[in-house]
Coordinates of C-alpha atoms in Angstrom, one line a residue:
Chain V
M1 CA 11.9 36.6 9.9
R2 CA 12.6 34.0 12.4
A3 CA 9.8 32.4 14.5
Q4 CA 10.3 30.0 17.3
S5 CA 8.1 27.3 18.6
S6 CA 5.6 28.5 21.1
V7 CA 1.9 28.1 21.6
T8 CA 1.4 31.9 21.7
A9 CA 3.8 32.7 18.8
A10 CA 2.8 33.1 15.2
Q11 CA 1.9 29.8 13.5
W12 CA 4.3 27.8 11.1
W13 CA 1.8 27.8 8.3
G14 CA 0.3 30.5 6.0
R15 CA 1.6 32.6 3.2
F16 CA 5.3 33.4 2.9
D17 CA 7.0 35.7 0.4
L18 CA 10.4 34.5 -0.9
R19 CA 12.3 36.6 -3.4
V20 CA 14.4 35.1 -6.1
G21 CA 17.4 33.4 -4.5
V22 CA 15.9 33.3 -1.0
T23 CA 15.3 30.0 0.9
G24 CA 12.7 29.5 3.5
R25 CA 13.3 26.8 6.1
W26 CA 10.5 25.0 8.0
D27 CA 11.2 22.4 10.8
V28 CA 7.9 20.9 11.9
A29 CA 8.0 17.9 14.2
S30 CA 10.1 15.3 12.3
L31 CA 10.1 17.2 9.0
S32 CA 12.8 19.6 7.7
L33 CA 11.7 21.4 4.6
A34 CA 13.6 24.0 2.6
V35 CA 11.9 26.0 -0.2
T36 CA 14.0 28.1 -2.5
R37 CA 12.7 30.6 -5.0
L38 CA 14.7 30.6 -8.2
A39 CA 14.0 32.5 -11.4
R40 CA 11.1 30.5 -13.0
E41 CA 11.5 27.7 -10.5
W42 CA 10.7 26.5 -7.0
R43 CA 13.2 24.1 -5.5
M44 CA 12.1 22.0 -2.6
Q45 CA 14.1 19.8 -0.3
H46 CA 12.8 17.7 2.5
R47 CA 14.0 15.0 4.9
E48 CA 13.4 13.6 8.3
R49 CA 15.0 15.1 11.4
K50 CA 15.4 13.7 14.9
F51 CA 12.4 14.7 16.9
E52 CA 11.1 13.4 20.3
E53 CA 7.3 13.6 20.7
G54 CA 6.6 15.9 23.6
S55 CA 9.6 18.1 23.0
S56 CA 8.9 21.8 23.6
A57 CA 10.5 23.1 20.3
S58 CA 8.2 21.3 17.9
W59 CA 8.6 23.8 15.1
S60 CA 10.6 26.7 13.7
V61 CA 10.4 28.8 10.6
T62 CA 13.5 30.7 9.3
V63 CA 13.3 33.1 6.3
P64 CA 15.8 33.5 4.9
G65 CA 17.1 30.1 6.0
P66 CA 19.7 27.5 5.1
V67 CA 19.2 24.9 2.5
L68 CA 19.3 21.2 3.5
D69 CA 22.2 18.8 3.0
D70 CA 22.6 16.8 -0.2
D71 CA 21.0 13.7 1.4
A72 CA 17.6 15.5 1.4
E73 CA 15.0 14.6 -1.3
V74 CA 14.9 17.3 -3.9
M75 CA 12.0 18.3 -6.1
R76 CA 12.1 21.1 -8.7
Y77 CA 9.0 22.8 -10.3
V78 CA 9.3 25.1 -13.3
V79 CA 6.6 27.8 -13.1
R80 CA 5.6 30.8 -15.2
D81 CA 4.0 32.5 -12.3
P82 CA 6.2 35.5 -11.3
S83 CA 4.7 35.7 -7.8
D84 CA 7.0 35.3 -4.8
A85 CA 4.3 33.9 -2.6
I86 CA 4.3 30.3 -1.4
M87 CA 1.7 28.8 0.7
I88 CA 2.6 26.3 3.5
Q89 CA -0.6 24.6 4.7
P90 CA -1.3 22.0 7.3
A91 CA -3.5 19.1 6.1
L92 CA -4.9 15.9 7.7
A93 CA -3.5 12.5 7.0
D94 CA -4.3 10.7 3.7
R95 CA -5.7 7.6 5.5
P96 CA -7.8 7.1 8.6
V97 CA -6.1 7.3 11.9
V98 CA -6.5 4.7 14.6
T99 CA -6.3 5.8 18.2
R100 CA -6.7 4.1 21.6
P101 CA -8.1 5.5 24.9
V102 CA -5.5 5.5 27.7
E103 CA -7.3 2.4 28.9
P104 CA -10.1 0.4 27.3
I105 CA -13.5 2.0 28.3
Y106 CA -16.9 0.5 28.4
L107 CA -19.7 2.8 27.4
Q108 CA -23.0 1.7 29.0
G109 CA -26.2 1.4 27.0
G110 CA -27.9 4.8 26.3
E111 CA -24.7 6.7 27.4
E112 CA -22.7 9.2 25.4
T113 CA -19.1 10.4 25.8
T114 CA -16.6 12.6 24.1
I115 CA -13.0 11.5 23.6
F116 CA -10.4 13.9 22.5
V117 CA -7.9 12.5 20.1
S118 CA -5.0 14.0 18.3
S119 CA -3.7 13.0 14.8
P120 CA -0.6 13.8 12.8
L121 CA -0.5 16.6 10.3
W122 CA 0.8 16.7 6.7
V123 CA 2.5 19.7 5.3
N124 CA 1.3 21.0 1.9
V125 CA 3.3 23.4 -0.2
H126 CA 1.6 25.2 -3.1
N127 CA 1.3 28.5 -4.8
E128 CA -1.8 30.4 -5.5
T129 CA -2.1 29.5 -9.2
M130 CA -1.7 25.7 -8.9
D131 CA -4.7 23.4 -8.3
G132 CA -2.7 20.7 -6.5
P133 CA 0.1 21.0 -4.0
F134 CA 3.8 20.8 -5.1
L135 CA 4.5 18.7 -2.0
D136 CA 2.4 16.8 0.4
V137 CA 4.5 15.2 3.2
P138 CA 3.9 14.1 6.8
S139 CA 5.3 16.3 9.5
H140 CA 5.8 13.0 11.4
R141 CA 5.5 9.7 9.5
P142 CA 3.1 7.6 11.7
S143 CA 3.3 3.9 11.8
D144 CA 1.1 1.9 9.5
T145 CA -1.6 -0.2 11.0
W146 CA -4.5 -2.5 10.0
F147 CA -8.0 -2.0 11.1
G148 CA -10.5 -4.7 10.4
P149 CA -12.1 -7.9 11.8
S150 CA -9.5 -10.2 10.1
T151 CA -6.3 -10.0 8.1
M152 CA -8.4 -10.5 4.9
E153 CA -10.9 -7.8 5.5
G154 CA -10.1 -4.3 6.7
E155 CA -8.4 -1.1 5.9
M156 CA -4.9 0.4 6.0
C157 CA -4.7 3.2 8.5
Y158 CA -2.1 5.1 10.5
A159 CA -1.6 4.4 14.2
A160 CA -1.8 7.5 16.3
R161 CA 0.8 6.9 19.0
T162 CA -0.9 9.3 21.3
Q163 CA -3.8 8.2 23.4
G164 CA -7.3 9.6 23.4
R165 CA -8.5 11.3 26.6
L166 CA -11.9 12.0 28.1
S167 CA -11.0 15.5 29.2
L168 CA -9.6 18.3 27.1
A169 CA -7.6 19.7 30.0
E170 CA -5.6 16.4 30.1
M171 CA -4.8 16.7 26.4
P172 CA -1.2 17.9 25.6
L173 CA -1.6 20.8 23.2
R174 CA 0.8 20.5 20.2
L175 CA 1.0 22.7 17.2
H176 CA 2.1 19.9 14.9
R177 CA -1.0 17.8 15.6
A178 CA -4.7 18.3 15.1
L179 CA -7.3 17.7 17.8
T180 CA -10.6 16.1 17.3
A181 CA -13.6 15.9 19.6
L182 CA -15.0 12.5 18.9
S183 CA -18.4 11.8 20.5
I184 CA -19.6 8.3 20.9
R185 CA -23.2 7.5 21.5
N186 CA -24.4 4.0 22.5
K187 CA -28.0 3.6 21.6
G188 CA -28.0 -0.1 22.3
K189 CA -28.6 -1.8 25.6
Q190 CA -25.4 -3.7 25.8
P191 CA -22.2 -1.9 27.0
L192 CA -19.9 -0.9 24.2
L193 CA -16.2 -1.6 24.5
L194 CA -14.0 1.3 23.2
E195 CA -10.6 -0.2 22.7
R196 CA -9.6 1.2 19.3
L197 CA -11.2 4.0 17.4
K198 CA -10.9 4.8 13.8
L199 CA -11.1 8.4 12.8
P200 CA -11.8 9.1 9.1
V201 CA -9.6 12.2 9.0
C202 CA -9.6 12.2 5.1
Q203 CA -13.2 13.3 5.4
L204 CA -12.7 16.0 8.0
S205 CA -11.9 19.7 7.6
L206 CA -9.2 21.5 9.5
Y207 CA -9.8 24.6 11.6
S208 CA -7.5 26.9 13.6
S209 CA -8.3 28.6 16.9
A210 CA -7.9 32.3 16.6
R211 CA -8.3 33.2 20.3
K212 CA -7.4 30.7 23.1
H213 CA -4.3 28.7 22.2
K214 CA -3.9 30.6 18.9
G215 CA -2.7 28.5 16.1
M216 CA -3.9 25.2 17.5
L217 CA -5.5 23.1 14.8
W218 CA -8.8 21.3 15.2
T219 CA -10.7 19.0 12.9
S220 CA -14.5 19.0 12.4
D221 CA -16.5 17.4 15.3
T222 CA -17.3 13.8 14.7
T223 CA -20.0 11.6 16.3
I224 CA -20.2 7.8 16.1
V225 CA -23.6 6.4 16.9
A226 CA -23.7 2.7 17.7
G227 CA -27.1 1.2 16.6
K228 CA -29.7 -0.3 18.8
E229 CA -29.9 -3.8 17.7
T230 CA -27.9 -4.0 14.5
E231 CA -24.2 -4.3 13.9
L232 CA -24.3 -1.0 12.1
A233 CA -22.9 2.3 13.3
E234 CA -23.4 5.7 11.9
I235 CA -20.7 8.3 11.7
H236 CA -21.8 12.0 11.6
V237 CA -19.3 14.6 10.5
E238 CA -20.3 18.1 11.6
T239 CA -20.1 20.7 8.8
G240 CA -19.4 23.8 11.0
A241 CA -16.6 24.8 13.2
P242 CA -15.7 22.6 16.2
R243 CA -17.7 23.5 19.2
H244 CA -14.8 23.6 21.6
V245 CA -13.0 26.3 19.7
A246 CA -13.9 29.9 20.0
G247 CA -13.5 31.9 16.8
A248 CA -12.4 28.9 14.7
E249 CA -11.2 29.7 11.2
L250 CA -11.3 27.1 8.3
V251 CA -7.8 26.2 7.2
S252 CA -8.4 23.4 4.7
G253 CA -11.3 21.3 3.5
P254 CA -11.4 17.5 3.6
R255 CA -9.2 15.5 1.3
E256 CA -12.1 13.4 0.2
P257 CA -15.2 15.5 0.0
L258 CA -18.2 14.0 1.8
E259 CA -21.4 13.8 -0.2
N260 CA -23.3 12.5 2.7
Y261 CA -22.4 13.8 6.2
V262 CA -24.0 10.6 7.8
L263 CA -22.3 7.4 6.8
K264 CA -23.3 3.9 7.9
R265 CA -20.6 1.5 8.6
A266 CA -20.3 -1.9 10.2
M267 CA -19.5 -1.5 13.9
H268 CA -16.2 -3.3 13.5
A269 CA -15.2 -0.8 10.8
L270 CA -15.2 2.1 13.3
L271 CA -14.7 0.6 16.7
G272 CA -12.2 -2.1 17.3
Chain Q
M1 CA -19.9 -40.2 -45.8
D2 CA -21.8 -39.9 -49.1
Q3 CA -23.5 -36.8 -47.9
F4 CA -20.1 -35.3 -46.9
Q5 CA -18.7 -36.1 -50.4
S6 CA -21.7 -34.6 -52.2
T7 CA -21.4 -31.5 -50.1
L8 CA -17.7 -31.1 -51.0
E9 CA -18.6 -31.5 -54.7
A10 CA -21.4 -28.9 -54.3
I11 CA -18.9 -26.6 -52.7
G12 CA -16.5 -27.1 -55.5
S13 CA -19.1 -26.3 -58.2
N14 CA -20.3 -23.2 -56.2
L15 CA -16.9 -21.7 -55.5
H16 CA -16.8 -18.7 -57.9
G17 CA -14.2 -16.0 -57.7
F18 CA -16.8 -13.4 -56.7
S19 CA -18.1 -15.5 -53.8
V20 CA -14.6 -15.9 -52.5
F21 CA -14.0 -12.2 -52.8
K22 CA -17.3 -11.5 -50.9
A23 CA -16.3 -14.0 -48.2
A24 CA -12.9 -12.4 -47.8
V25 CA -14.5 -8.9 -47.5
L26 CA -16.9 -10.3 -44.9
V27 CA -14.1 -11.8 -42.8
V28 CA -11.9 -8.6 -43.0
T29 CA -15.0 -6.4 -42.2
G30 CA -15.8 -8.7 -39.3
W31 CA -12.3 -8.5 -38.0
L32 CA -12.3 -4.7 -38.2
L33 CA -15.7 -4.3 -36.6
A34 CA -14.7 -6.8 -33.8
R35 CA -11.6 -4.8 -33.2
I36 CA -13.5 -1.5 -33.1
A37 CA -16.1 -3.0 -30.7
S38 CA -13.4 -4.4 -28.5
L39 CA -11.6 -1.0 -28.3
T40 CA -14.9 0.8 -27.6
V41 CA -15.6 -1.6 -24.8
R42 CA -12.2 -0.8 -23.3
R43 CA -12.9 3.0 -23.6
L44 CA -16.4 2.7 -22.1
F45 CA -15.7 0.3 -19.2
S46 CA -12.1 0.9 -18.3
E47 CA -13.1 2.8 -15.2
H48 CA -15.8 0.5 -14.1
L49 CA -14.3 -3.0 -14.6
S50 CA -11.1 -4.5 -13.3
R51 CA -8.3 -5.3 -15.9
H52 CA -9.2 -8.9 -15.7
D53 CA -12.9 -8.5 -16.3
L54 CA -12.2 -5.9 -19.0
A55 CA -9.9 -8.3 -20.9
L56 CA -12.6 -11.0 -20.6
V57 CA -15.4 -8.8 -21.9
R58 CA -13.3 -7.5 -24.7
R59 CA -12.3 -11.1 -25.8
V60 CA -16.0 -12.3 -25.7
V61 CA -17.1 -9.3 -27.8
F62 CA -14.3 -9.7 -30.3
Y63 CA -14.8 -13.4 -30.9
V64 CA -18.6 -13.3 -31.0
I65 CA -18.6 -10.6 -33.7
L66 CA -15.8 -12.3 -35.6
A67 CA -17.6 -15.7 -35.4
L68 CA -20.8 -14.2 -36.9
F69 CA -19.0 -12.7 -39.8
V70 CA -17.0 -15.9 -40.4
V71 CA -20.3 -17.9 -40.4
S72 CA -21.7 -15.5 -43.0
A73 CA -18.5 -15.8 -45.1
V74 CA -18.8 -19.6 -44.9
R75 CA -22.4 -19.4 -46.1
E76 CA -21.4 -17.0 -48.9
L77 CA -18.9 -19.7 -50.1
G78 CA -21.8 -22.1 -50.4
F79 CA -21.3 -24.2 -47.4
K80 CA -24.5 -25.5 -45.7
L81 CA -24.0 -24.8 -42.0
H82 CA -25.7 -27.9 -40.6
V83 CA -23.6 -30.2 -42.8
L84 CA -20.5 -28.3 -41.9
M85 CA -21.3 -28.7 -38.3
G86 CA -21.6 -32.4 -38.8
A87 CA -18.3 -32.5 -40.6
A88 CA -16.8 -30.3 -37.9
G89 CA -17.9 -32.9 -35.3
I90 CA -16.0 -35.6 -37.1
L91 CA -13.1 -33.3 -37.6
T92 CA -13.1 -32.3 -34.0
L93 CA -13.0 -35.9 -32.9
A94 CA -10.0 -36.5 -35.2
I95 CA -8.3 -33.2 -34.1
G96 CA -9.2 -34.0 -30.5
F97 CA -7.1 -37.1 -30.4
A98 CA -4.3 -35.4 -32.1
S99 CA -4.3 -32.3 -29.9
Q100 CA -5.2 -33.5 -26.5
T101 CA -2.8 -31.1 -24.8
S102 CA -4.3 -28.1 -26.5
A103 CA -7.8 -29.2 -25.6
S104 CA -6.8 -29.8 -22.0
N105 CA -5.2 -26.3 -21.9
I106 CA -8.4 -24.7 -23.2
I107 CA -10.6 -26.6 -20.7
S108 CA -8.1 -25.7 -17.9
G109 CA -8.3 -22.1 -19.0
L110 CA -12.1 -22.2 -18.7
F111 CA -11.8 -23.6 -15.2
L112 CA -9.3 -20.9 -14.3
L113 CA -11.6 -18.2 -15.5
G114 CA -14.5 -19.7 -13.5
E115 CA -12.5 -20.3 -10.3
R116 CA -10.6 -17.0 -10.6
P117 CA -7.7 -17.7 -8.3
F118 CA -6.0 -14.6 -9.7
S119 CA -6.6 -11.7 -12.0
I120 CA -4.5 -9.7 -14.5
G121 CA -2.1 -7.6 -12.5
D122 CA -1.9 -10.0 -9.6
V123 CA 1.5 -11.3 -8.4
V124 CA 1.5 -15.1 -8.4
K125 CA 4.0 -17.9 -7.6
I126 CA 3.6 -21.0 -9.8
G127 CA 6.2 -23.7 -9.1
D128 CA 9.5 -21.8 -9.0
T129 CA 8.3 -18.8 -11.0
T130 CA 7.1 -15.6 -9.4
G131 CA 5.7 -12.8 -11.5
E132 CA 3.0 -10.4 -12.4
V133 CA 0.1 -11.8 -14.5
I134 CA 0.0 -9.9 -17.8
S135 CA -2.5 -12.0 -19.6
I136 CA -4.8 -15.0 -19.2
D137 CA -5.2 -16.6 -22.6
M138 CA -6.9 -19.6 -24.2
L139 CA -3.9 -21.9 -23.8
S140 CA -1.7 -20.2 -21.3
V141 CA -1.1 -17.6 -18.7
K142 CA 1.7 -15.1 -19.4
L143 CA 3.8 -13.7 -16.5
R144 CA 6.4 -11.0 -16.3
T145 CA 8.9 -12.0 -13.7
F146 CA 10.6 -9.3 -11.5
D147 CA 13.8 -9.6 -13.5
N148 CA 11.7 -8.7 -16.5
L149 CA 11.5 -12.0 -18.2
F150 CA 8.4 -13.2 -20.2
V151 CA 7.2 -16.6 -18.9
R152 CA 4.4 -18.6 -20.6
I153 CA 2.8 -21.2 -18.4
P154 CA 0.3 -23.6 -19.9
N155 CA -3.2 -23.5 -18.2
E156 CA -3.0 -27.3 -17.6
T157 CA 0.2 -26.8 -15.6
I158 CA -1.5 -24.2 -13.4
I159 CA -4.5 -26.3 -12.7
K160 CA -2.3 -29.3 -11.7
S161 CA 0.3 -27.4 -9.6
S162 CA -0.1 -25.4 -6.4
L163 CA -0.5 -21.7 -7.0
T164 CA 0.1 -18.9 -4.5
T165 CA -1.4 -15.5 -5.2
L166 CA 0.9 -13.0 -3.4
S167 CA -1.3 -10.0 -4.0
K168 CA -4.7 -11.4 -2.8
F169 CA -4.8 -9.7 0.6
P170 CA -3.6 -6.2 1.4
I171 CA -1.2 -7.2 4.2
R172 CA 1.5 -9.8 4.5
R173 CA 3.5 -11.3 7.3
L174 CA 7.2 -11.4 7.2
D175 CA 8.8 -14.2 9.2
L176 CA 12.4 -13.5 10.2
Q177 CA 14.4 -16.5 11.4
L178 CA 17.0 -15.4 14.0
G179 CA 19.6 -17.2 16.0
I180 CA 21.1 -15.7 19.2
A181 CA 23.9 -17.1 21.3
Y182 CA 23.0 -19.2 24.3
K183 CA 24.5 -16.6 26.7
E184 CA 22.0 -14.0 25.6
D185 CA 19.0 -12.9 27.7
I186 CA 15.9 -13.8 25.6
E187 CA 13.7 -11.2 27.4
R188 CA 16.2 -8.5 26.5
V189 CA 16.3 -9.6 22.9
R190 CA 12.6 -9.6 22.8
E191 CA 12.4 -6.0 24.0
V192 CA 15.0 -4.9 21.5
L193 CA 13.1 -6.6 18.6
F194 CA 9.7 -5.2 19.7
D195 CA 11.2 -1.7 20.1
L196 CA 12.7 -1.9 16.5
A197 CA 9.3 -3.0 15.1
D198 CA 7.6 -0.1 17.0
K199 CA 10.0 2.4 15.5
N200 CA 9.8 1.2 12.0
P201 CA 6.8 3.0 10.4
L202 CA 6.4 0.2 7.8
C203 CA 5.9 -2.4 10.4
L204 CA 2.2 -2.6 11.2
D205 CA 1.0 -1.7 14.7
E206 CA -1.8 -4.2 14.3
P207 CA -1.7 -7.2 13.8
K208 CA 1.0 -7.1 16.5
P209 CA 4.5 -8.5 15.9
I210 CA 5.1 -11.9 17.5
L211 CA 8.2 -13.7 18.7
I212 CA 8.1 -17.5 18.6
F213 CA 10.7 -19.7 20.3
Q214 CA 11.7 -22.2 17.7
G215 CA 14.0 -24.3 19.8
F216 CA 17.5 -25.0 20.9
G217 CA 19.7 -25.2 17.8
E218 CA 23.1 -26.7 17.2
S219 CA 24.9 -23.4 17.9
S220 CA 22.1 -20.9 18.7
I221 CA 18.7 -20.4 20.2
N222 CA 16.4 -20.2 17.3
L223 CA 13.7 -17.5 17.2
Q224 CA 11.1 -16.5 14.7
F225 CA 10.2 -12.8 14.8
S226 CA 7.0 -12.2 12.7
V227 CA 6.0 -8.7 11.6
W228 CA 3.2 -7.5 9.4
A229 CA 3.5 -5.0 6.5
Q230 CA 1.4 -3.6 3.8
R231 CA 1.7 -5.7 0.7
E232 CA 3.3 -2.9 -1.4
Q233 CA 5.8 -2.2 1.4
F234 CA 6.8 -5.8 2.0
L235 CA 10.2 -5.8 0.3
E236 CA 11.1 -2.5 1.8
L237 CA 10.3 -3.7 5.3
R238 CA 12.1 -7.0 4.7
N239 CA 15.3 -5.0 4.0
S240 CA 14.9 -2.2 6.5
I241 CA 14.0 -4.3 9.6
Q242 CA 16.8 -6.8 9.0
I243 CA 19.4 -4.1 8.6
E244 CA 18.1 -2.4 11.8
I245 CA 18.2 -5.7 13.7
K246 CA 21.8 -6.4 12.7
K247 CA 22.9 -2.8 13.6
Q248 CA 21.1 -2.8 16.9
F249 CA 22.4 -6.3 17.9
D250 CA 25.9 -5.1 17.0
R251 CA 25.5 -1.9 19.0
L252 CA 24.2 -3.8 22.1
G253 CA 26.6 -6.7 21.7
I254 CA 24.0 -9.3 21.1
E255 CA 25.7 -12.2 19.4
I256 CA 24.3 -13.8 16.3
P257 CA 26.3 -17.0 16.3
F258 CA 27.3 -19.0 13.3
P259 CA 27.7 -22.8 13.3
H260 CA 30.8 -24.0 15.3
R261 CA 32.8 -27.0 14.2
T262 CA 35.5 -28.8 16.2
L263 CA 38.0 -30.4 13.9
Y264 CA 39.4 -33.7 15.3
A265 CA 42.4 -34.9 13.4
G266 CA 42.6 -38.2 15.2
S267 CA 45.7 -40.3 15.9
V268 CA 46.1 -41.5 12.3
T269 CA 46.9 -38.0 10.9
E270 CA 49.8 -35.8 11.7
P271 CA 49.1 -33.0 14.2
L272 CA 48.0 -29.8 12.6
P273 CA 50.8 -27.2 12.3
V274 CA 50.2 -24.2 14.5
R275 CA 52.1 -20.9 14.0
I276 CA 52.2 -18.3 16.6
E277 CA 52.9 -14.8 15.5
S278 CA 54.1 -12.0 17.8
D279 CA 52.5 -8.6 17.6
N280 CA 55.8 -7.1 16.3
S281 CA 56.1 -9.6 13.5
H282 CA 52.5 -9.0 12.6
R283 CA 53.1 -5.3 12.4
R284 CA 56.2 -5.8 10.3
E285 CA 54.2 -7.9 7.9
K286 CA 51.6 -5.2 7.5
T287 CA 54.2 -2.5 6.8

């Protein structure tokens, strides 16, 4: 089976069957991954590849495919499970992602807006019998960034090098990134400056669109509500499917399960 | 003094073999119970307390239990506690003069615990020594250096000298000192450096990198390029970004000059011998 990158083609993730001695090869954004089924063993190789953001061929899956060169990182897992099935799953980043609107925006008091932001995906490899994944690697290693009021107080995040947009139509659709509809509501009287936005992706679920733009990945809808007088902001994570996706299917749950779907945070901890 | 002498005589008359045995049993039992209690504290609170706090609580529990049993053992031996305390006062004074350094270390240790400039597991720099704190004890702090040496630093030294805790904050700035040739376009160099920082995933997007013009040096324009990194990735960034800068400068022909010296032999010395080799002779030498 050989699948090439295309918005309408089959997706790069899902269940794949590899018989003993067969290698499957996945190239997703900057990641090259080769999974080989051996007798009682899974052998995985991965390394970075040259990839330009915006390139049309963002992924390819080749089964049977070639193994990677010796310079790739190798991991071997001994298993008793005789199954040939391997699951390749997309996941959201393991830290919050910071994004910027194309240009800083002021949100007037009492107004609400939705910004569409995209965040990088991680690739999980696991089989049906294991609790945790064999491998959890980024499809594109984002740059580290710091989000906080000072260099002493804040949180390590990833910088999304793409920019948030106010219209979904302007958003480039990429199968190696996940889209989020982030609503911001300003309950206060003063205008709110939106310069940097922190998206807590570890607490969001991942959905795929089954109809329009099949295979596109979306996260749970999220709303940030800036308080009236206080310096506190609330973040609401919607539990259902994203509202902009018709026939959304759950792909994976959040990395850090949310006990409370409404979190209160200091304003500077969400909006920079 | 008479009272002290009479107490000692009383002790001598009361010291029977059985009492000594009972006191020894008390001390051993106390030590065992203190050890068990200390281990239980570790098991119960290891998830809730930091390594530093856990070590502190364990030490307090251990010494309080042991002290209670030692006091009981002393009573069992026939000592009167109030008299003993009085004697201990005099003794402390005498010992105090003899062991000023130890006392100073103990008091410094208390200040260190109160001020808490670092905890167990932190990486600190004290004087010329940099290492991970593995224990904070009554007299000294023990460090494990990165070349895996065990270093004991007296508490008094730490209080007196300047101390840097390298692992206090989650991010650190790396200041790279660069020299470029006078002929280079600084704006172009600036673009190259910022582009490299942008492409290196370990280099933080925020706080942004900065380029500081340090001045006109003897043989180069001196610049400081400062980038931020996560504390744990600091060394990796320090290596990777400098290698990338060198490679990129070489690729783009940006010169990193080294100090130039003009040697003047003067009229007193003989002229320096100069030998000119032709290409052919050079090739012949090589073969």
